[in-house]
Short mmCIF file of C-alpha atoms in Angstrom, two decimals:
data_model
loop_
_atom_site.label_atom_id
_atom_site.label_comp_id
_atom_site.label_asym_id
_atom_site.label_seq_id
_atom_site.Cartn_x
_atom_site.Cartn_y
_atom_site.Cartn_z
CA GLN A 1 -18.35 -7.31 -65.33
CA VAL A 2 -14.88 -8.67 -66.02
CA GLN A 3 -14.04 -10.73 -69.08
CA LEU A 4 -11.20 -13.21 -68.99
CA VAL A 5 -9.97 -14.85 -72.17
CA GLU A 6 -7.53 -17.75 -71.96
CA SER A 7 -5.24 -18.94 -74.73
CA GLY A 8 -2.19 -21.11 -75.19
CA GLY A 9 -3.57 -24.55 -74.52
CA GLY A 10 -2.78 -27.49 -76.75
CA LEU A 11 -1.17 -30.88 -77.07
CA VAL A 12 2.31 -31.40 -75.66
CA GLN A 13 4.44 -34.44 -74.93
CA ALA A 14 5.29 -35.42 -71.37
CA GLY A 15 8.30 -33.48 -70.18
CA GLY A 16 7.47 -30.53 -72.40
CA SER A 17 6.45 -26.98 -71.62
CA LEU A 18 3.48 -24.78 -72.35
CA ARG A 19 2.53 -21.21 -71.47
CA LEU A 20 -1.06 -20.21 -70.89
CA SER A 21 -2.26 -16.64 -71.12
CA CYS A 22 -5.33 -14.95 -69.69
CA ALA A 23 -6.26 -11.50 -70.94
CA ALA A 24 -8.36 -9.44 -68.54
CA SER A 25 -10.78 -6.73 -69.67
CA ILE A 26 -9.83 -4.45 -66.79
CA SER A 27 -6.60 -3.25 -65.25
CA ILE A 28 -4.85 -5.90 -63.18
CA GLY A 29 -4.32 -3.16 -60.63
CA SER A 30 -8.08 -3.25 -60.00
CA ILE A 31 -8.08 -6.99 -59.35
CA ASN A 32 -7.61 -8.36 -55.85
CA GLY A 33 -6.24 -11.70 -56.98
CA MET A 34 -5.88 -13.90 -60.04
CA GLY A 35 -5.14 -17.53 -60.52
CA TRP A 36 -5.49 -20.75 -62.41
CA PHE A 37 -7.67 -23.75 -61.73
CA ARG A 38 -7.98 -26.96 -63.73
CA GLN A 39 -10.58 -29.65 -64.17
CA ALA A 40 -9.87 -33.10 -65.55
CA PRO A 41 -12.69 -35.34 -66.79
CA GLY A 42 -14.58 -36.84 -63.87
CA ASN A 43 -12.75 -34.67 -61.36
CA GLN A 44 -13.62 -31.54 -59.44
CA ARG A 45 -12.09 -28.23 -60.39
CA GLU A 46 -8.89 -27.78 -58.42
CA LEU A 47 -6.55 -24.95 -57.62
CA VAL A 48 -3.30 -24.84 -59.56
CA THR A 49 -1.95 -21.50 -58.40
CA PHE A 50 -3.18 -18.15 -57.14
CA LEU A 51 -1.53 -14.74 -56.96
CA ALA A 52 -2.88 -12.13 -54.54
CA SER A 53 -2.56 -8.42 -55.28
CA GLY A 54 -0.04 -8.07 -52.48
CA GLY A 55 2.25 -10.56 -54.19
CA ASP A 56 1.56 -13.64 -52.08
CA THR A 57 1.43 -16.76 -54.21
CA VAL A 58 0.23 -20.27 -53.56
CA TYR A 59 0.86 -23.36 -55.68
CA ALA A 60 -0.66 -26.81 -55.53
CA ALA A 61 1.88 -29.29 -54.24
CA SER A 62 1.63 -31.24 -57.49
CA VAL A 63 2.93 -28.32 -59.57
CA LYS A 64 5.26 -26.49 -57.19
CA GLY A 65 8.66 -25.98 -58.73
CA ARG A 66 7.44 -26.74 -62.24
CA PHE A 67 4.72 -24.11 -62.83
CA THR A 68 5.09 -20.34 -62.48
CA ILE A 69 2.38 -17.70 -62.35
CA SER A 70 3.12 -14.16 -63.48
CA THR A 71 1.48 -11.03 -64.81
CA ASP A 72 2.14 -8.35 -67.39
CA ASN A 73 0.43 -5.29 -65.99
CA THR A 74 0.94 -3.31 -69.19
CA THR A 75 -1.25 -5.70 -71.16
CA ASN A 76 -3.41 -6.87 -68.21
CA THR A 77 -2.44 -10.45 -68.89
CA LEU A 78 -1.94 -13.33 -66.50
CA PHE A 79 0.40 -16.15 -67.47
CA LEU A 80 0.98 -19.71 -66.37
CA GLN A 81 4.31 -21.15 -67.42
CA MET A 82 4.15 -24.93 -67.15
CA GLY A 83 7.26 -27.08 -67.32
CA SER A 84 8.13 -30.75 -66.99
CA LEU A 85 4.55 -31.56 -67.85
CA LYS A 86 3.09 -34.89 -66.86
CA PRO A 87 0.11 -36.73 -68.37
CA GLU A 88 -1.87 -36.13 -65.19
CA ALA A 89 -1.78 -32.40 -65.97
CA THR A 90 -4.25 -33.04 -68.77
CA ALA A 91 -7.29 -30.88 -68.02
CA VAL A 92 -9.20 -27.79 -68.94
CA TYR A 93 -7.41 -24.84 -67.37
CA TYR A 94 -9.46 -21.90 -66.17
CA CYS A 95 -8.32 -18.40 -65.34
CA THR A 96 -10.05 -16.73 -62.41
CA ALA A 97 -10.10 -13.21 -61.02
CA VAL A 98 -11.41 -11.83 -57.75
CA VAL A 99 -12.63 -8.24 -57.78
CA ARG A 100 -13.92 -7.14 -54.38
CA THR A 101 -16.51 -9.83 -53.57
CA SER A 102 -17.07 -11.08 -57.13
CA VAL A 103 -15.34 -14.03 -58.77
CA TYR A 104 -14.96 -14.23 -62.53
CA TRP A 105 -13.95 -17.16 -64.73
CA GLY A 106 -12.66 -17.54 -68.22
CA GLN A 107 -14.04 -20.07 -70.68
CA GLY A 108 -11.14 -22.48 -70.20
CA THR A 109 -8.41 -23.81 -72.42
CA GLN A 110 -7.63 -27.47 -72.97
CA VAL A 111 -4.20 -28.83 -72.12
CA THR A 112 -3.40 -32.37 -73.15
CA VAL A 113 -0.15 -34.05 -72.18
CA SER A 114 0.66 -37.22 -74.04
CA SER A 115 2.81 -39.96 -72.53
#
């Protein structure tokens, strides 16, 4: 079982920045891939970005160039640096981790971008 705990959400004005963190209960070296999804009210959960263990990264077109995914392997933490935020980024952001054939999710953290 892998626990993922997100933090860093909050209220920010449009154009601002926010950094989300996701602390994993196991070594990131044991994880095959980690990423961020988001779900806005009335919408399906959607991919924001995903980082595979080999270093390959994918970003949703809507965030490319403004969001950056990274890890700190010493603290087993995944980050999402979000810049130039837009109101449509308002959602609950979920951290996810893939370990072999199992997928784990955090509890989510709310991000609200005011116009």
